[in-house]
Amino acid sequence: MELTGRIIAVMEPRSGVSARTGNAWMTQEYVIEVPGQYPKRCVFNIFGEDRIKQFNIQNGEDITIQFDIDAREYQGRWFNDIRAYNVIRGQQPVAAAAAPAGAPVASPFPPQPNAGTDPFPPAQEAGAEGSADDLPF
């Protein structure tokens, strides 16, 4: 899945050591706002110090994130985890990239062959004897 929008908040990174494996870990959360008539916001995280440094997400930046969604249970409650695995820069949000007013809009459906002005096929002549589709009743 992916979202395109503007980063409106960058949280402080969190880190620790896994009790199970003893390996160090780091995660950082961000808030992205997707434009539209009613803008939507989504909190996502990036896991791993190397990815956090590689993506180097800054507040106010327009980006597209590719992410996975997972849920986990903790003490009888469920929590969503939206983890970004890729960041693409240089794409504008959908509302900002919209065509100007009055511009022609392409149809999402491909054109149909023989799509003339008449939506129905021509009628067959009535009373033609010997026709293959005559019914006996």
CSV table of N, CA, C and O in Angstrom, one decimal:
chain,number,residue,atom,x,y,z
A,1,MET,N,0.8,-1.2,0.0
A,1,MET,CA,0.0,0.0,0.0
A,1,MET,C,0.9,1.2,0.0
A,1,MET,O,2.0,1.2,0.4
A,2,GLU,N,0.3,2.3,-0.4
A,2,GLU,CA,1.1,3.6,-0.4
A,2,GLU,C,0.2,4.8,-0.2
A,2,GLU,O,-1.0,4.7,-0.5
A,3,LEU,N,0.8,5.8,0.4
A,3,LEU,CA,0.2,7.1,0.6
A,3,LEU,C,1.1,8.2,0.1
A,3,LEU,O,2.3,8.1,0.3
A,4,THR,N,0.5,9.3,-0.4
A,4,THR,CA,1.3,10.4,-0.8
A,4,THR,C,0.8,11.6,0.0
A,4,THR,O,-0.5,11.9,0.0
A,5,GLY,N,1.7,12.3,0.6
A,5,GLY,CA,1.2,13.5,1.4
A,5,GLY,C,2.4,14.3,1.9
A,5,GLY,O,3.6,14.1,1.5
A,6,ARG,N,2.2,15.1,2.9
A,6,ARG,CA,3.2,16.0,3.5
A,6,ARG,C,3.4,15.5,4.9
A,6,ARG,O,2.5,15.3,5.7
A,7,ILE,N,4.7,15.5,5.3
A,7,ILE,CA,5.0,15.1,6.7
A,7,ILE,C,4.7,16.4,7.6
A,7,ILE,O,5.2,17.5,7.3
A,8,ILE,N,3.9,16.2,8.6
A,8,ILE,CA,3.5,17.3,9.5
A,8,ILE,C,4.1,17.1,10.9
A,8,ILE,O,4.0,18.1,11.7
A,9,ALA,N,4.6,15.9,11.2
A,9,ALA,CA,5.3,15.8,12.5
A,9,ALA,C,6.3,14.7,12.4
A,9,ALA,O,6.1,13.6,11.8
A,10,VAL,N,7.4,14.9,13.1
A,10,VAL,CA,8.5,13.9,13.2
A,10,VAL,C,8.7,13.7,14.7
A,10,VAL,O,9.1,14.6,15.4
A,11,MET,N,8.5,12.5,15.2
A,11,MET,CA,8.6,12.2,16.6
A,11,MET,C,10.1,11.8,16.9
A,11,MET,O,10.9,11.5,16.0
A,12,GLU,N,10.4,11.9,18.2
A,12,GLU,CA,11.8,11.5,18.6
A,12,GLU,C,12.0,10.0,18.4
A,12,GLU,O,11.1,9.2,18.6
A,13,PRO,N,13.2,9.6,17.9
A,13,PRO,CA,13.4,8.1,17.8
A,13,PRO,C,13.4,7.4,19.2
A,13,PRO,O,13.8,8.0,20.2
A,14,ARG,N,13.0,6.2,19.2
A,14,ARG,CA,13.0,5.3,20.4
A,14,ARG,C,14.0,4.2,20.1
A,14,ARG,O,14.0,3.7,19.0
A,15,SER,N,14.7,3.8,21.1
A,15,SER,CA,15.6,2.6,20.9
A,15,SER,C,15.7,1.8,22.2
A,15,SER,O,15.2,2.3,23.3
A,16,GLY,N,16.3,0.7,22.1
A,16,GLY,CA,16.4,-0.2,23.2
A,16,GLY,C,17.1,-1.5,22.8
A,16,GLY,O,17.7,-1.6,21.7
A,17,VAL,N,17.1,-2.5,23.7
A,17,VAL,CA,17.8,-3.7,23.5
A,17,VAL,C,16.7,-4.8,23.7
A,17,VAL,O,16.0,-4.9,24.7
A,18,SER,N,16.6,-5.7,22.7
A,18,SER,CA,15.7,-6.8,22.7
A,18,SER,C,16.0,-7.7,23.9
A,18,SER,O,17.1,-8.2,24.0
A,19,ALA,N,15.0,-8.0,24.7
A,19,ALA,CA,15.1,-8.9,25.9
A,19,ALA,C,15.3,-10.4,25.4
A,19,ALA,O,16.0,-11.2,26.0
A,20,ARG,N,14.7,-10.7,24.2
A,20,ARG,CA,14.8,-12.0,23.7
A,20,ARG,C,16.1,-12.3,23.0
A,20,ARG,O,16.7,-13.4,23.2
A,21,THR,N,16.6,-11.4,22.2
A,21,THR,CA,17.8,-11.7,21.4
A,21,THR,C,19.0,-10.9,21.9
A,21,THR,O,20.1,-11.3,21.5
A,22,GLY,N,18.8,-9.8,22.6
A,22,GLY,CA,19.9,-9.0,23.1
A,22,GLY,C,20.4,-8.1,22.0
A,22,GLY,O,21.4,-7.4,22.2
A,23,ASN,N,19.8,-7.9,20.9
A,23,ASN,CA,20.2,-7.0,19.8
A,23,ASN,C,19.6,-5.6,20.0
A,23,ASN,O,18.4,-5.5,20.5
A,24,ALA,N,20.3,-4.6,19.7
A,24,ALA,CA,19.8,-3.2,19.8
A,24,ALA,C,18.8,-3.0,18.7
A,24,ALA,O,18.9,-3.5,17.6
A,25,TRP,N,17.8,-2.1,18.9
A,25,TRP,CA,16.8,-1.8,17.9
A,25,TRP,C,16.5,-0.3,18.0
A,25,TRP,O,16.7,0.4,19.1
A,26,MET,N,15.9,0.3,16.9
A,26,MET,CA,15.5,1.7,16.9
A,26,MET,C,14.3,1.8,16.0
A,26,MET,O,14.2,1.2,15.0
A,27,THR,N,13.4,2.7,16.4
A,27,THR,CA,12.2,3.0,15.6
A,27,THR,C,11.9,4.5,15.7
A,27,THR,O,12.2,5.1,16.7
A,28,GLN,N,11.3,5.1,14.7
A,28,GLN,CA,10.9,6.5,14.7
A,28,GLN,C,9.5,6.6,14.0
A,28,GLN,O,9.3,5.9,13.0
A,29,GLU,N,8.6,7.4,14.6
A,29,GLU,CA,7.3,7.6,14.1
A,29,GLU,C,7.2,9.0,13.4
A,29,GLU,O,7.9,10.0,13.8
A,30,TYR,N,6.3,9.0,12.4
A,30,TYR,CA,6.1,10.2,11.6
A,30,TYR,C,4.6,10.4,11.4
A,30,TYR,O,3.8,9.4,11.4
A,31,VAL,N,4.1,11.6,11.2
A,31,VAL,CA,2.7,11.8,10.8
A,31,VAL,C,2.7,12.4,9.4
A,31,VAL,O,3.3,13.4,9.1
A,32,ILE,N,1.9,11.7,8.5
A,32,ILE,CA,1.7,12.2,7.2
A,32,ILE,C,0.3,12.7,7.0
A,32,ILE,O,-0.6,12.0,7.5
A,33,GLU,N,0.1,13.8,6.3
A,33,GLU,CA,-1.2,14.3,6.0
A,33,GLU,C,-1.5,14.2,4.5
A,33,GLU,O,-0.7,14.7,3.7
A,34,VAL,N,-2.6,13.5,4.2
A,34,VAL,CA,-2.9,13.2,2.8
A,34,VAL,C,-4.0,14.3,2.4
A,34,VAL,O,-5.0,14.5,3.1
A,35,PRO,N,-3.7,15.1,1.4
A,35,PRO,CA,-4.6,16.2,1.0
A,35,PRO,C,-5.9,15.8,0.5
A,35,PRO,O,-6.0,14.6,0.0
A,36,GLY,N,-6.9,16.7,0.5
A,36,GLY,CA,-8.2,16.4,-0.1
A,36,GLY,C,-9.2,17.4,0.5
A,36,GLY,O,-8.8,18.3,1.3
A,37,GLN,N,-10.4,17.2,0.2
A,37,GLN,CA,-11.4,18.1,0.7
A,37,GLN,C,-11.4,18.0,2.3
A,37,GLN,O,-11.6,19.0,3.0
A,38,TYR,N,-11.3,16.7,2.7
A,38,TYR,CA,-11.1,16.5,4.2
A,38,TYR,C,-9.8,15.8,4.4
A,38,TYR,O,-9.7,14.5,4.3
A,39,PRO,N,-8.7,16.5,4.6
A,39,PRO,CA,-7.4,15.9,4.8
A,39,PRO,C,-7.4,14.8,5.8
A,39,PRO,O,-8.0,14.9,6.9
A,40,LYS,N,-6.7,13.7,5.6
A,40,LYS,CA,-6.5,12.6,6.5
A,40,LYS,C,-5.1,12.6,7.0
A,40,LYS,O,-4.2,12.9,6.3
A,41,ARG,N,-4.9,12.1,8.2
A,41,ARG,CA,-3.6,12.0,8.8
A,41,ARG,C,-3.4,10.6,9.2
A,41,ARG,O,-4.3,9.9,9.6
A,42,CYS,N,-2.1,10.1,9.1
A,42,CYS,CA,-1.8,8.8,9.5
A,42,CYS,C,-0.4,8.8,10.1
A,42,CYS,O,0.5,9.4,9.7
A,43,VAL,N,-0.3,8.0,11.3
A,43,VAL,CA,1.0,7.8,11.9
A,43,VAL,C,1.6,6.6,11.4
A,43,VAL,O,0.9,5.5,11.3
A,44,PHE,N,2.8,6.6,11.0
A,44,PHE,CA,3.6,5.4,10.5
A,44,PHE,C,4.9,5.4,11.2
A,44,PHE,O,5.4,6.4,11.7
A,45,ASN,N,5.6,4.3,11.1
A,45,ASN,CA,6.9,4.2,11.7
A,45,ASN,C,7.9,3.6,10.7
A,45,ASN,O,7.5,2.9,9.8
A,46,ILE,N,9.1,3.8,11.0
A,46,ILE,CA,10.2,3.2,10.3
A,46,ILE,C,11.1,2.5,11.3
A,46,ILE,O,11.4,3.0,12.4
A,47,PHE,N,11.3,1.2,11.1
A,47,PHE,CA,12.1,0.4,12.1
A,47,PHE,C,13.5,0.1,11.5
A,47,PHE,O,13.7,-0.3,10.4
A,48,GLY,N,14.5,0.4,12.4
A,48,GLY,CA,15.9,0.1,12.0
A,48,GLY,C,16.6,1.4,11.9
A,48,GLY,O,16.2,2.3,11.1
A,49,GLU,N,17.7,1.5,12.6
A,49,GLU,CA,18.5,2.8,12.5
A,49,GLU,C,19.0,3.0,11.1
A,49,GLU,O,19.0,4.2,10.7
A,50,ASP,N,19.4,2.0,10.4
A,50,ASP,CA,19.9,2.2,9.0
A,50,ASP,C,18.9,2.8,8.1
A,50,ASP,O,19.1,3.7,7.3
A,51,ARG,N,17.6,2.3,8.2
A,51,ARG,CA,16.6,2.8,7.3
A,51,ARG,C,16.2,4.3,7.8
A,51,ARG,O,15.9,5.1,6.9
A,52,ILE,N,16.2,4.5,9.0
A,52,ILE,CA,15.8,5.9,9.5
A,52,ILE,C,16.8,6.9,8.9
A,52,ILE,O,16.4,7.9,8.4
A,53,LYS,N,18.1,6.5,9.0
A,53,LYS,CA,19.1,7.4,8.4
A,53,LYS,C,19.0,7.5,6.9
A,53,LYS,O,19.2,8.5,6.3
A,54,GLN,N,18.8,6.4,6.2
A,54,GLN,CA,18.7,6.3,4.8
A,54,GLN,C,17.5,7.2,4.3
A,54,GLN,O,17.7,7.9,3.3
A,55,PHE,N,16.4,7.1,4.9
A,55,PHE,CA,15.2,7.8,4.4
A,55,PHE,C,15.3,9.3,4.8
A,55,PHE,O,14.8,10.2,4.1
A,56,ASN,N,15.9,9.6,6.0
A,56,ASN,CA,16.1,11.0,6.4
A,56,ASN,C,14.9,11.9,6.2
A,56,ASN,O,14.9,12.9,5.5
A,57,ILE,N,13.7,11.5,6.7
A,57,ILE,CA,12.5,12.2,6.5
A,57,ILE,C,12.5,13.5,7.4
A,57,ILE,O,12.8,13.4,8.6
A,58,GLN,N,12.1,14.6,6.7
A,58,GLN,CA,12.1,15.9,7.4
A,58,GLN,C,10.6,16.4,7.4
A,58,GLN,O,9.8,16.2,6.6
A,59,ASN,N,10.4,17.3,8.5
A,59,ASN,CA,9.1,17.9,8.6
A,59,ASN,C,8.8,18.8,7.4
A,59,ASN,O,9.7,19.5,7.0
A,60,GLY,N,7.6,18.8,6.9
A,60,GLY,CA,7.2,19.6,5.8
A,60,GLY,C,7.5,19.1,4.4
A,60,GLY,O,7.2,19.7,3.4
A,61,GLU,N,8.1,17.9,4.3
A,61,GLU,CA,8.5,17.3,3.1
A,61,GLU,C,7.3,16.5,2.4
A,61,GLU,O,6.5,15.9,3.1
A,62,ASP,N,7.2,16.7,1.1
A,62,ASP,CA,6.2,15.9,0.3
A,62,ASP,C,6.8,14.6,-0.1
A,62,ASP,O,7.8,14.6,-0.9
A,63,ILE,N,6.2,13.5,0.3
A,63,ILE,CA,6.7,12.2,0.0
A,63,ILE,C,5.6,11.2,-0.3
A,63,ILE,O,4.4,11.4,0.0
A,64,THR,N,6.0,10.1,-0.9
A,64,THR,CA,5.1,8.9,-1.0
A,64,THR,C,5.7,7.8,-0.2
A,64,THR,O,6.9,7.5,-0.3
A,65,ILE,N,4.9,7.2,0.7
A,65,ILE,CA,5.5,6.1,1.5
A,65,ILE,C,4.8,4.8,1.1
A,65,ILE,O,3.6,4.8,0.7
A,66,GLN,N,5.6,3.7,1.0
A,66,GLN,CA,5.0,2.4,0.8
A,66,GLN,C,5.1,1.7,2.1
A,66,GLN,O,6.2,1.7,2.7
A,67,PHE,N,4.0,1.0,2.5
A,67,PHE,CA,4.0,0.5,3.8
A,67,PHE,C,3.2,-0.8,3.9
A,67,PHE,O,2.4,-1.2,3.0
A,68,ASP,N,3.4,-1.5,5.0
A,68,ASP,CA,2.6,-2.7,5.4
A,68,ASP,C,1.8,-2.4,6.6
A,68,ASP,O,2.3,-1.6,7.5
A,69,ILE,N,0.6,-3.0,6.8
A,69,ILE,CA,-0.2,-2.8,8.0
A,69,ILE,C,-0.2,-4.2,8.7
A,69,ILE,O,-0.5,-5.2,8.0
A,70,ASP,N,-0.1,-4.2,10.0
A,70,ASP,CA,-0.2,-5.4,10.8
A,70,ASP,C,-0.9,-5.0,12.1
A,70,ASP,O,-0.9,-3.8,12.5
A,71,ALA,N,-1.4,-5.9,12.8
A,71,ALA,CA,-2.0,-5.7,14.1
A,71,ALA,C,-1.5,-6.7,15.1
A,71,ALA,O,-1.1,-7.8,14.8
A,72,ARG,N,-1.4,-6.2,16.4
A,72,ARG,CA,-0.9,-7.1,17.4
A,72,ARG,C,-1.8,-6.9,18.7
A,72,ARG,O,-2.3,-5.9,18.9
A,73,GLU,N,-1.8,-8.0,19.5
A,73,GLU,CA,-2.6,-7.9,20.7
A,73,GLU,C,-1.7,-7.8,21.9
A,73,GLU,O,-0.6,-8.4,21.9
A,74,TYR,N,-2.1,-6.9,22.8
A,74,TYR,CA,-1.3,-6.7,24.0
A,74,TYR,C,-2.3,-6.5,25.2
A,74,TYR,O,-3.1,-5.6,25.2
A,75,GLN,N,-2.3,-7.4,26.1
A,75,GLN,CA,-3.1,-7.4,27.3
A,75,GLN,C,-4.6,-7.2,26.9
A,75,GLN,O,-5.3,-6.4,27.5
A,76,GLY,N,-5.1,-8.0,26.0
A,76,GLY,CA,-6.5,-8.0,25.6
A,76,GLY,C,-6.9,-6.8,24.7
A,76,GLY,O,-8.0,-6.7,24.3
A,77,ARG,N,-6.0,-6.0,24.3
A,77,ARG,CA,-6.3,-4.9,23.4
A,77,ARG,C,-5.5,-5.0,22.1
A,77,ARG,O,-4.4,-5.6,22.1
A,78,TRP,N,-6.0,-4.6,21.0
A,78,TRP,CA,-5.4,-4.7,19.7
A,78,TRP,C,-4.9,-3.3,19.2
A,78,TRP,O,-5.5,-2.3,19.4
A,79,PHE,N,-3.7,-3.3,18.6
A,79,PHE,CA,-3.0,-2.1,18.1
A,79,PHE,C,-2.6,-2.3,16.7
A,79,PHE,O,-2.0,-3.4,16.4
A,80,ASN,N,-2.8,-1.3,15.8
A,80,ASN,CA,-2.3,-1.4,14.5
A,80,ASN,C,-0.9,-0.9,14.4
A,80,ASN,O,-0.4,0.0,15.1
A,81,ASP,N,-0.1,-1.5,13.5
A,81,ASP,CA,1.3,-1.1,13.2
A,81,ASP,C,1.4,-0.8,11.7
A,81,ASP,O,1.2,-1.7,10.9
A,82,ILE,N,1.7,0.4,11.4
A,82,ILE,CA,1.8,0.8,10.0
A,82,ILE,C,3.3,1.1,9.8
A,82,ILE,O,3.8,2.1,10.3
A,83,ARG,N,4.0,0.2,9.1
A,83,ARG,CA,5.5,0.3,9.0
A,83,ARG,C,5.9,0.5,7.6
A,83,ARG,O,5.6,-0.3,6.7
A,84,ALA,N,6.5,1.7,7.3
A,84,ALA,CA,7.0,2.0,6.0
A,84,ALA,C,8.2,1.2,5.7
A,84,ALA,O,9.1,1.1,6.5
A,85,TYR,N,8.3,0.8,4.4
A,85,TYR,CA,9.5,0.0,4.0
A,85,TYR,C,10.2,0.8,2.8
A,85,TYR,O,11.3,0.4,2.4
A,86,ASN,N,9.5,1.8,2.3
A,86,ASN,CA,10.2,2.6,1.2
A,86,ASN,C,9.6,4.0,1.2
A,86,ASN,O,8.4,4.2,1.5
A,87,VAL,N,10.4,5.0,0.8
A,87,VAL,CA,10.0,6.4,0.7
A,87,VAL,C,10.4,6.8,-0.6
A,87,VAL,O,11.6,6.6,-1.1
A,88,ILE,N,9.5,7.5,-1.3
A,88,ILE,CA,9.7,8.0,-2.7
A,88,ILE,C,9.6,9.5,-2.6
A,88,ILE,O,8.5,10.0,-2.2
A,89,ARG,N,10.6,10.2,-3.0
A,89,ARG,CA,10.5,11.7,-3.0
A,89,ARG,C,10.2,12.2,-4.4
A,89,ARG,O,10.4,11.5,-5.4
A,90,GLY,N,9.8,13.4,-4.5
A,90,GLY,CA,9.5,14.1,-5.8
A,90,GLY,C,8.2,13.9,-6.4
A,90,GLY,O,7.9,14.3,-7.5
A,91,GLN,N,7.2,13.2,-5.7
A,91,GLN,CA,5.9,13.1,-6.2
A,91,GLN,C,5.0,14.1,-5.4
A,91,GLN,O,5.1,14.2,-4.2
A,92,GLN,N,4.1,14.8,-6.2
A,92,GLN,CA,3.2,15.7,-5.5
A,92,GLN,C,2.0,15.0,-5.0
A,92,GLN,O,1.6,14.0,-5.6
A,93,PRO,N,1.4,15.5,-3.9
A,93,PRO,CA,0.1,15.0,-3.5
A,93,PRO,C,-0.9,15.1,-4.6
A,93,PRO,O,-0.9,16.0,-5.4
A,94,VAL,N,-1.9,14.2,-4.5
A,94,VAL,CA,-3.0,14.1,-5.6
A,94,VAL,C,-3.7,15.5,-5.7
A,94,VAL,O,-3.9,15.9,-6.9
A,95,ALA,N,-4.1,16.2,-4.7
A,95,ALA,CA,-4.8,17.4,-4.8
A,95,ALA,C,-3.9,18.5,-5.5
A,95,ALA,O,-4.4,19.3,-6.3
A,96,ALA,N,-2.7,18.5,-5.2
A,96,ALA,CA,-1.8,19.5,-5.8
A,96,ALA,C,-1.5,19.2,-7.2
A,96,ALA,O,-1.1,20.1,-8.0
A,97,ALA,N,-1.5,17.9,-7.6
A,97,ALA,CA,-1.2,17.5,-9.0
A,97,ALA,C,-2.4,17.5,-9.9
A,97,ALA,O,-2.4,17.0,-11.0
A,98,ALA,N,-3.6,17.9,-9.4
A,98,ALA,CA,-4.8,17.8,-10.1
A,98,ALA,C,-4.8,18.7,-11.4
A,98,ALA,O,-4.1,19.7,-11.4
A,99,ALA,N,-5.5,18.3,-12.4
A,99,ALA,CA,-5.6,19.1,-13.6
A,99,ALA,C,-6.3,20.4,-13.4
A,99,ALA,O,-7.2,20.4,-12.5
A,100,PRO,N,-6.0,21.4,-14.1
A,100,PRO,CA,-6.7,22.7,-13.9
A,100,PRO,C,-8.1,22.6,-14.3
A,100,PRO,O,-8.5,21.8,-15.1
A,101,ALA,N,-8.9,23.5,-13.8
A,101,ALA,CA,-10.4,23.5,-14.1
A,101,ALA,C,-10.6,23.7,-15.6
A,101,ALA,O,-10.0,24.5,-16.2
A,102,GLY,N,-11.5,22.9,-16.1
A,102,GLY,CA,-11.9,23.0,-17.5
A,102,GLY,C,-11.0,22.1,-18.4
A,102,GLY,O,-11.3,22.0,-19.6
A,103,ALA,N,-10.0,21.5,-17.8
A,103,ALA,CA,-9.2,20.6,-18.7
A,103,ALA,C,-10.0,19.3,-18.9
A,103,ALA,O,-10.7,18.8,-18.1
A,104,PRO,N,-9.8,18.7,-20.1
A,104,PRO,CA,-10.5,17.4,-20.4
A,104,PRO,C,-10.1,16.3,-19.4
A,104,PRO,O,-8.9,16.2,-19.1
A,105,VAL,N,-11.0,15.5,-19.0
A,105,VAL,CA,-10.7,14.4,-18.1
A,105,VAL,C,-10.8,13.1,-18.9
A,105,VAL,O,-11.8,12.8,-19.6
A,106,ALA,N,-9.7,12.3,-18.8
A,106,ALA,CA,-9.7,11.0,-19.5
A,106,ALA,C,-10.6,10.0,-18.8
A,106,ALA,O,-10.6,10.0,-17.6
A,107,SER,N,-11.3,9.2,-19.6
A,107,SER,CA,-12.2,8.2,-19.0
A,107,SER,C,-11.3,7.0,-18.5
A,107,SER,O,-10.4,6.6,-19.2
A,108,PRO,N,-11.6,6.4,-17.3
A,108,PRO,CA,-10.9,5.3,-16.9
A,108,PRO,C,-11.2,4.0,-17.6
A,108,PRO,O,-10.5,3.0,-17.4
A,109,PHE,N,-12.2,4.1,-18.5
A,109,PHE,CA,-12.6,2.9,-19.2
A,109,PHE,C,-12.1,3.0,-20.6
A,109,PHE,O,-12.2,4.0,-21.3
A,110,PRO,N,-11.6,1.9,-21.2
A,110,PRO,CA,-11.1,1.9,-22.5
A,110,PRO,C,-12.2,2.1,-23.5
A,110,PRO,O,-13.3,1.7,-23.3
A,111,PRO,N,-12.0,2.7,-24.7
A,111,PRO,CA,-13.0,2.9,-25.7
A,111,PRO,C,-13.5,1.5,-26.2
A,111,PRO,O,-12.6,0.6,-26.4
A,112,GLN,N,-14.8,1.4,-26.5
A,112,GLN,CA,-15.3,0.1,-27.0
A,112,GLN,C,-15.3,0.2,-28.5
A,112,GLN,O,-15.6,1.2,-29.1
A,113,PRO,N,-15.0,-1.0,-29.2
A,113,PRO,CA,-15.0,-1.0,-30.7
A,113,PRO,C,-16.4,-0.8,-31.1
A,113,PRO,O,-17.4,-1.3,-30.5
A,114,ASN,N,-16.6,-0.2,-32.3
A,114,ASN,CA,-17.9,0.0,-32.9
A,114,ASN,C,-18.8,0.8,-32.0
A,114,ASN,O,-20.1,0.6,-32.0
A,115,ALA,N,-18.3,1.6,-31.2
A,115,ALA,CA,-19.1,2.5,-30.3
A,115,ALA,C,-19.5,3.7,-31.0
A,115,ALA,O,-18.9,4.8,-30.9
A,116,GLY,N,-20.6,3.6,-31.8
A,116,GLY,CA,-21.1,4.7,-32.6
A,116,GLY,C,-22.1,5.5,-31.7
A,116,GLY,O,-22.1,5.4,-30.5
A,117,THR,N,-22.9,6.3,-32.4
A,117,THR,CA,-23.9,7.1,-31.7
A,117,THR,C,-25.1,6.3,-31.3
A,117,THR,O,-25.8,6.6,-30.4
A,118,ASP,N,-25.3,5.1,-32.0
A,118,ASP,CA,-26.4,4.3,-31.6
A,118,ASP,C,-26.0,3.2,-30.6
A,118,ASP,O,-25.2,2.3,-31.0
A,119,PRO,N,-26.5,3.2,-29.4
A,119,PRO,CA,-26.0,2.2,-28.4
A,119,PRO,C,-26.6,0.8,-28.7
A,119,PRO,O,-26.1,-0.2,-28.0
A,120,PHE,N,-27.6,0.6,-29.6
A,120,PHE,CA,-28.2,-0.7,-29.8
A,120,PHE,C,-27.8,-1.2,-31.2
A,120,PHE,O,-27.7,-0.4,-32.2
A,121,PRO,N,-27.7,-2.5,-31.4
A,121,PRO,CA,-27.5,-3.0,-32.8
A,121,PRO,C,-28.7,-2.8,-33.7
A,121,PRO,O,-29.8,-2.7,-33.1
A,122,PRO,N,-28.6,-2.8,-35.0
A,122,PRO,CA,-29.7,-2.6,-35.9
A,122,PRO,C,-30.7,-3.7,-35.7
A,122,PRO,O,-30.3,-4.9,-35.6
A,123,ALA,N,-32.0,-3.4,-35.8
A,123,ALA,CA,-33.1,-4.4,-35.7
A,123,ALA,C,-33.1,-5.2,-37.0
A,123,ALA,O,-32.9,-4.7,-38.1
A,124,GLN,N,-33.5,-6.5,-36.9
A,124,GLN,CA,-33.7,-7.4,-38.1
A,124,GLN,C,-35.1,-7.1,-38.6
A,124,GLN,O,-36.0,-6.8,-37.9
A,125,GLU,N,-35.2,-7.3,-39.9
A,125,GLU,CA,-36.5,-7.1,-40.6
A,125,GLU,C,-37.5,-8.2,-40.1
A,125,GLU,O,-37.2,-9.4,-40.0
A,126,ALA,N,-38.7,-7.7,-39.8
A,126,ALA,CA,-39.7,-8.6,-39.3
A,126,ALA,C,-40.4,-9.3,-40.5
A,126,ALA,O,-40.6,-8.7,-41.6
A,127,GLY,N,-40.8,-10.6,-40.3
A,127,GLY,CA,-41.5,-11.3,-41.4
A,127,GLY,C,-40.6,-11.9,-42.4
A,127,GLY,O,-41.1,-12.4,-43.4
A,128,ALA,N,-39.3,-11.9,-42.3
A,128,ALA,CA,-38.5,-12.5,-43.3
A,128,ALA,C,-38.5,-14.0,-43.1
A,128,ALA,O,-38.1,-14.6,-42.1
A,129,GLU,N,-39.2,-14.7,-44.0
A,129,GLU,CA,-39.4,-16.1,-43.9
A,129,GLU,C,-38.0,-16.8,-44.3
A,129,GLU,O,-37.2,-16.4,-45.0
A,130,GLY,N,-37.9,-18.0,-43.6
A,130,GLY,CA,-36.7,-18.8,-43.9
A,130,GLY,C,-35.5,-18.3,-43.0
A,130,GLY,O,-34.4,-18.8,-43.1
A,131,SER,N,-35.8,-17.4,-42.1
A,131,SER,CA,-34.7,-16.9,-41.2
A,131,SER,C,-34.4,-18.0,-40.2
A,131,SER,O,-35.2,-18.8,-39.8
A,132,ALA,N,-33.1,-18.1,-39.9
A,132,ALA,CA,-32.6,-19.2,-39.0
A,132,ALA,C,-33.1,-19.0,-37.6
A,132,ALA,O,-33.2,-19.9,-36.8
A,133,ASP,N,-33.5,-17.8,-37.2
A,133,ASP,CA,-33.9,-17.6,-35.8
A,133,ASP,C,-35.4,-17.5,-35.6
A,133,ASP,O,-35.9,-16.9,-34.6
A,134,ASP,N,-36.2,-17.9,-36.6
A,134,ASP,CA,-37.7,-17.9,-36.5
A,134,ASP,C,-38.1,-19.0,-35.5
A,134,ASP,O,-37.6,-20.1,-35.5
A,135,LEU,N,-39.0,-18.6,-34.6
A,135,LEU,CA,-39.5,-19.5,-33.6
A,135,LEU,C,-40.9,-20.1,-34.1
A,135,LEU,O,-41.7,-19.4,-34.8
A,136,PRO,N,-41.2,-21.4,-33.8
A,136,PRO,CA,-42.4,-22.0,-34.4
A,136,PRO,C,-43.6,-21.6,-33.6
A,136,PRO,O,-44.7,-22.0,-33.9
A,137,PHE,N,-43.6,-20.7,-32.6
A,137,PHE,CA,-44.8,-20.3,-31.9
A,137,PHE,C,-45.0,-18.9,-31.9
A,137,PHE,O,-44.3,-18.0,-32.2
